[in-house]
Tab-separated table of N, CA and C in Angstrom:
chain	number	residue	atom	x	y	z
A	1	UNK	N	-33.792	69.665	-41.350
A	1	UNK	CA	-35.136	70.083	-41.119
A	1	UNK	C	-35.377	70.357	-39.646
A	2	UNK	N	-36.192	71.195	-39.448
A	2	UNK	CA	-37.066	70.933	-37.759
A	2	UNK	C	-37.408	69.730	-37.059
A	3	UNK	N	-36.913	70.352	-35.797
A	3	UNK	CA	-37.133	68.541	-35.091
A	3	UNK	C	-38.660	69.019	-34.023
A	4	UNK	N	-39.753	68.318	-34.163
A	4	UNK	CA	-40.438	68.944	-33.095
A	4	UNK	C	-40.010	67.793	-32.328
A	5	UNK	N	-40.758	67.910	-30.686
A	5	UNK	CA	-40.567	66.953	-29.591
A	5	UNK	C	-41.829	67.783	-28.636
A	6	UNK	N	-42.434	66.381	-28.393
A	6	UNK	CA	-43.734	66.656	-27.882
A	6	UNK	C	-43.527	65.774	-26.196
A	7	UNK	N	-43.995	66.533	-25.106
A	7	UNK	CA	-43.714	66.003	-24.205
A	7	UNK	C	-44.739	66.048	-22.592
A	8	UNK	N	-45.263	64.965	-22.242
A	8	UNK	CA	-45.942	65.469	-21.186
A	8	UNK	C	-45.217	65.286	-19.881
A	9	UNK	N	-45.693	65.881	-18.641
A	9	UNK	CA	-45.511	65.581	-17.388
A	9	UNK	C	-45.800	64.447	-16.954
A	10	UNK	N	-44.870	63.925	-15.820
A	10	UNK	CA	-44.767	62.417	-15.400
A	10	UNK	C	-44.262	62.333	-13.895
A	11	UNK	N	-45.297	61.919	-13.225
A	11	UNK	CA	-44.550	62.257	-11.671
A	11	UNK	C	-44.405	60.873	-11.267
A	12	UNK	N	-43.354	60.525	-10.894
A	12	UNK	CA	-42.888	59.882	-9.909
A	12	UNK	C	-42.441	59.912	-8.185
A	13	UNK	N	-42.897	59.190	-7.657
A	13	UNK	CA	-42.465	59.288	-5.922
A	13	UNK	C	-41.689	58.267	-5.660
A	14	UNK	N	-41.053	58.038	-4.608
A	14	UNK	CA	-39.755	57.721	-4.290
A	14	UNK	C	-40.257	55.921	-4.552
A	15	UNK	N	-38.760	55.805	-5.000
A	15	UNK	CA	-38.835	54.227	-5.816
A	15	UNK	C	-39.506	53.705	-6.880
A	16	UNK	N	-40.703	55.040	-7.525
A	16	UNK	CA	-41.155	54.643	-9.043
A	16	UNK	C	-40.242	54.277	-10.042
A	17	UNK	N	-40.804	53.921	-10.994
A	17	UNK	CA	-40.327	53.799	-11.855
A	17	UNK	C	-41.619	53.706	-13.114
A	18	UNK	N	-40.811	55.080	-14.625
A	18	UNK	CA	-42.226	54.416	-15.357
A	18	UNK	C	-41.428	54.596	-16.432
A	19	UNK	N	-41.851	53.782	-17.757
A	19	UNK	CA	-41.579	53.490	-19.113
A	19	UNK	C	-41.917	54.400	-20.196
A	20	UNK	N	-41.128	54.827	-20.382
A	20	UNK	CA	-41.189	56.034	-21.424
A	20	UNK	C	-41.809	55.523	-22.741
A	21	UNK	N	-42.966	55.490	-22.755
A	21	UNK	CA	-43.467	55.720	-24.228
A	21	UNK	C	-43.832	56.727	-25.120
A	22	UNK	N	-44.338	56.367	-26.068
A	22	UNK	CA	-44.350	57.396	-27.093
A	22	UNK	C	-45.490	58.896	-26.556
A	23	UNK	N	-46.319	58.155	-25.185
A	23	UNK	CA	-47.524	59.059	-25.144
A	23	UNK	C	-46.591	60.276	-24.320
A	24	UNK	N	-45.434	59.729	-23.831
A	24	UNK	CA	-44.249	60.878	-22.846
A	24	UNK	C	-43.909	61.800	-23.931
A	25	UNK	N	-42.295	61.321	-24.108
A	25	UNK	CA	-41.387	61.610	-25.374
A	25	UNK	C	-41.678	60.963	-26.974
A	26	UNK	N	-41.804	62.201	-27.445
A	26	UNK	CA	-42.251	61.725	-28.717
A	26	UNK	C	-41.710	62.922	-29.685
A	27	UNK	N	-40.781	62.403	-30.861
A	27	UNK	CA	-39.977	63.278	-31.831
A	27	UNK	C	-40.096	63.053	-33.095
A	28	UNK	N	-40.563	63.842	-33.751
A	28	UNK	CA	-40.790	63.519	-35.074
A	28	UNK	C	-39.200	64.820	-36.667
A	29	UNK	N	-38.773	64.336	-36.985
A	29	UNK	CA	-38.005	65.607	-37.821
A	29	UNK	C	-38.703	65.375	-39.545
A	30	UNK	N	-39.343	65.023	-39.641
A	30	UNK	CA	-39.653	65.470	-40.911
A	30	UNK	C	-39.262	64.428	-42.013
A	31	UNK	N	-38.782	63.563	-41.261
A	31	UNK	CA	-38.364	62.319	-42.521
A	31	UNK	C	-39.253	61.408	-42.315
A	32	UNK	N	-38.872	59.824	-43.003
A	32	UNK	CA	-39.626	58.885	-43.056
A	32	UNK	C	-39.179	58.331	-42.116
A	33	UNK	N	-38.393	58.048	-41.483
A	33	UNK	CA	-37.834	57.073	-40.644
A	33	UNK	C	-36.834	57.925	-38.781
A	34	UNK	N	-38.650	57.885	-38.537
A	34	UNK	CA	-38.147	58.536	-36.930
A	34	UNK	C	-37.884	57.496	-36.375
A	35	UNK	N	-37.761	56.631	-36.101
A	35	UNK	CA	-37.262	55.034	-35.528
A	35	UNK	C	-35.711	55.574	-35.695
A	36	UNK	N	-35.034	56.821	-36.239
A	36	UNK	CA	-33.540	56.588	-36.181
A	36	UNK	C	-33.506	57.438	-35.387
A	37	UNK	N	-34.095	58.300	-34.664
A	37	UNK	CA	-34.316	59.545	-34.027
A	37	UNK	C	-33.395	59.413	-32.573
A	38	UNK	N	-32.038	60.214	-32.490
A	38	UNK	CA	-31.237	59.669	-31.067
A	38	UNK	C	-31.553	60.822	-29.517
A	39	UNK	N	-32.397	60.582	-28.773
A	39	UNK	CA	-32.267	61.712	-27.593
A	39	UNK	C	-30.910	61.428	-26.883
A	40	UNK	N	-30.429	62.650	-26.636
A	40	UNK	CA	-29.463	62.847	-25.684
A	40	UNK	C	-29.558	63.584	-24.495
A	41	UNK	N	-29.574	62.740	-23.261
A	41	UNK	CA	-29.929	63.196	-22.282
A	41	UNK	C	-28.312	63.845	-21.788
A	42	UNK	N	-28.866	65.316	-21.751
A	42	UNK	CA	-27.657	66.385	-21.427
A	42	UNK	C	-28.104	66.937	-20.016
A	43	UNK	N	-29.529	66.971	-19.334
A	43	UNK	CA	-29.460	66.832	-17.905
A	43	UNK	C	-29.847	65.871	-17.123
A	44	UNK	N	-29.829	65.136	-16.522
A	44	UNK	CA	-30.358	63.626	-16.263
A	44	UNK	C	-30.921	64.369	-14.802
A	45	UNK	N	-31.661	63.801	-14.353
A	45	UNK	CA	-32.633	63.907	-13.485
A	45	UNK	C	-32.073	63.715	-12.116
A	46	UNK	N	-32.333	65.070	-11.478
A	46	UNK	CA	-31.350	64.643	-9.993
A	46	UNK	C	-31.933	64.019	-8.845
A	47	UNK	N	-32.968	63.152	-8.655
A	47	UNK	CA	-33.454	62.323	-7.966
A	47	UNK	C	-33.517	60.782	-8.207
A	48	UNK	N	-32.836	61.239	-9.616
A	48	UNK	CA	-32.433	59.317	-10.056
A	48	UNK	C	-32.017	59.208	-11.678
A	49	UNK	N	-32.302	58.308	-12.300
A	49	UNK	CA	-31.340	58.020	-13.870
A	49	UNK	C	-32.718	57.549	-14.960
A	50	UNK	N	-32.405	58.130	-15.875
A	50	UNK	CA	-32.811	56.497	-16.828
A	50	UNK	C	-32.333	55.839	-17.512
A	51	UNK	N	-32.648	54.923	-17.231
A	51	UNK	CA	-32.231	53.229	-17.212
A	51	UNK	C	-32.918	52.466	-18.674
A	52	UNK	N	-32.352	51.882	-19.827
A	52	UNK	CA	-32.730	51.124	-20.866
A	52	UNK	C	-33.181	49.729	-19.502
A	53	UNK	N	-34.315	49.012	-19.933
A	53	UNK	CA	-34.713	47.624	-19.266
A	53	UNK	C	-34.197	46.676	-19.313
A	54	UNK	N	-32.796	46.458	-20.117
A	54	UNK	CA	-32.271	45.464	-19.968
A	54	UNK	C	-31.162	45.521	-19.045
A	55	UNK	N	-31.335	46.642	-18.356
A	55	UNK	CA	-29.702	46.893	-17.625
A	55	UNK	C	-30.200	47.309	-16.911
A	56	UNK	N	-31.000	46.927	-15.719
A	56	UNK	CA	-31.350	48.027	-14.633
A	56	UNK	C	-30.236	48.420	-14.195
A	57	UNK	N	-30.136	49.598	-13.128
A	57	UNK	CA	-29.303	50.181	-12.169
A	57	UNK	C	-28.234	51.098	-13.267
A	58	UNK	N	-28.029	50.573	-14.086
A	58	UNK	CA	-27.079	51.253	-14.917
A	58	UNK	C	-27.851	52.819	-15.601
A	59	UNK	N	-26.983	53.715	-15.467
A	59	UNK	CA	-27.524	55.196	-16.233
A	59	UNK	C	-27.221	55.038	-17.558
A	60	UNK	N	-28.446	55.761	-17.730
A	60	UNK	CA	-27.647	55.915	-19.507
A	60	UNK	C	-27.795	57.443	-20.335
A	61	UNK	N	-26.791	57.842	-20.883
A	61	UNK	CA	-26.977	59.086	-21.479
A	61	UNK	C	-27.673	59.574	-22.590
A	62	UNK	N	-28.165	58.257	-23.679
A	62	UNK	CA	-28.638	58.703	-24.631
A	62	UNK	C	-29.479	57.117	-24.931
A	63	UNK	N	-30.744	57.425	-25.811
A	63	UNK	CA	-31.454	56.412	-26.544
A	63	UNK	C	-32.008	56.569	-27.730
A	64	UNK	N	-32.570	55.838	-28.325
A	64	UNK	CA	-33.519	56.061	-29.870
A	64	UNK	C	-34.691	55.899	-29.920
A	65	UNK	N	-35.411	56.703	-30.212
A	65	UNK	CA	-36.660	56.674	-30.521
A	65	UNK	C	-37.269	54.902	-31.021
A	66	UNK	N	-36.685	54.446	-31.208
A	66	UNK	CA	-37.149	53.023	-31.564
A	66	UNK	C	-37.437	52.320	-29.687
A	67	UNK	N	-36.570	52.985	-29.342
A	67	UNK	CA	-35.815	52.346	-27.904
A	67	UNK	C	-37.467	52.981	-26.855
A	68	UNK	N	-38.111	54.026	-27.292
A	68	UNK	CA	-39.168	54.341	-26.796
A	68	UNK	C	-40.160	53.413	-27.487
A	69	UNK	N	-40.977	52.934	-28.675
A	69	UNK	CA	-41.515	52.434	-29.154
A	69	UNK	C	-41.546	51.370	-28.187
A	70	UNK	N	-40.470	50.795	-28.505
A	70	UNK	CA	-40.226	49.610	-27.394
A	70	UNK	C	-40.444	48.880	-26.445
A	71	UNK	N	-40.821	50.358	-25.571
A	71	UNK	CA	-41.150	50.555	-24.268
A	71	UNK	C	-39.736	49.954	-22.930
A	72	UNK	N	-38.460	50.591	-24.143
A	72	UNK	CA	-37.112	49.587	-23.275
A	72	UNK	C	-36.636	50.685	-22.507
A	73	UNK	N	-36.921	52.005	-22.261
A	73	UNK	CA	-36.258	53.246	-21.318
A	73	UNK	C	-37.152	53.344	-20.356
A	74	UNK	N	-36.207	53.519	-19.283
A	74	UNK	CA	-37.085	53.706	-17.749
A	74	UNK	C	-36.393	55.014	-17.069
A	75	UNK	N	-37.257	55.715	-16.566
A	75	UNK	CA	-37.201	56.878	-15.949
A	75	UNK	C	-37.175	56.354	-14.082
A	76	UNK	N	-36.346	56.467	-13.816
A	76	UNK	CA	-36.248	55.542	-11.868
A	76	UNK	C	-35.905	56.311	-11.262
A	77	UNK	N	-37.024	56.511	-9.984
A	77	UNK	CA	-36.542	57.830	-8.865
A	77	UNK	C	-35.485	56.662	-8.264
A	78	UNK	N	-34.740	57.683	-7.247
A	78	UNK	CA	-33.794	56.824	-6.838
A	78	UNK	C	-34.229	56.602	-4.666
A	79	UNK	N	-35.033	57.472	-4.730
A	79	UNK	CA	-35.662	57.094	-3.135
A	79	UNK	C	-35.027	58.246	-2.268
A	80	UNK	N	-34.917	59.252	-2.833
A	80	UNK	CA	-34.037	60.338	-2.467
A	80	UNK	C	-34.919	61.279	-1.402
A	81	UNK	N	-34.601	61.601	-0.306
A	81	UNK	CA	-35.913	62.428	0.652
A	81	UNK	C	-36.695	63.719	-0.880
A	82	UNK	N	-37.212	64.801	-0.194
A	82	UNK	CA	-37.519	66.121	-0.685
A	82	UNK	C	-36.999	66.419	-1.934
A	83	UNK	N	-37.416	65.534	-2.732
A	83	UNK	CA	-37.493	65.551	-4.296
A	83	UNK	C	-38.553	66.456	-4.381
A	84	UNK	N	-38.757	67.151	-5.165
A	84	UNK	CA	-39.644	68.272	-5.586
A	84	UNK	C	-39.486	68.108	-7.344
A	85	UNK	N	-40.152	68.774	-7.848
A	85	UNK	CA	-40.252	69.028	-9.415
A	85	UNK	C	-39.199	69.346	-9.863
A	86	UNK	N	-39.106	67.983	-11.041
A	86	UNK	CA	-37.513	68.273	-11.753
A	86	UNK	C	-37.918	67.709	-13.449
A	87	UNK	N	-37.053	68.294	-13.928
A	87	UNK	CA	-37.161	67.549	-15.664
A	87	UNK	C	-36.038	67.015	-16.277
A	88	UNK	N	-36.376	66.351	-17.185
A	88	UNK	CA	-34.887	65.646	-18.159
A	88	UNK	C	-35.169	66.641	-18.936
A	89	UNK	N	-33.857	66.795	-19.473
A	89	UNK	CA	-33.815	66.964	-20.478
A	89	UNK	C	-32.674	66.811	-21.389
């Protein structure tokens, strides 16, 4: 089926950090059970990573929609000068 993915803008400045909830990234495909729903982060953000909360510092490439519910994925600038507008995706 179709996957939609609904997504707003989120700015961070050097050393933020914010928690991806559902009001960010949010994916629904058409079944009953979006809690299995896996993002794969194929560009990661070049001013810093995101990070699941139990592992700071560590990058991670992919999470689950449960893992947003959660509120366990963190989006972390990394303190980088002339960061300008960038996206995951």
């Amino acid at each position: 089926g179709d996957i939609v993915l609904l997504t707003k803008p989120v700015t961070l400045t050097e050393g933020d950090r914010v928690t991806l909830t559902t009001d960010v990234p949010v994916a629904t495909d058409g079944t009953s059970k979006p809690e299995k729903l896996l993002y794969a982060v194929s560009l990661p953000p070049v001013h810093g990573q995101i990070e699941h909360i139990n592992y700071p510092g560590v990058p991670i490439s992919s999470y689950r929609q449960l893992d947003v519910v959660a509120q366990k994925v963190s989006d972390v600038h990394d303190n980088s000068h002339g960061a300008g507008k960038e996206s995951l995706r």
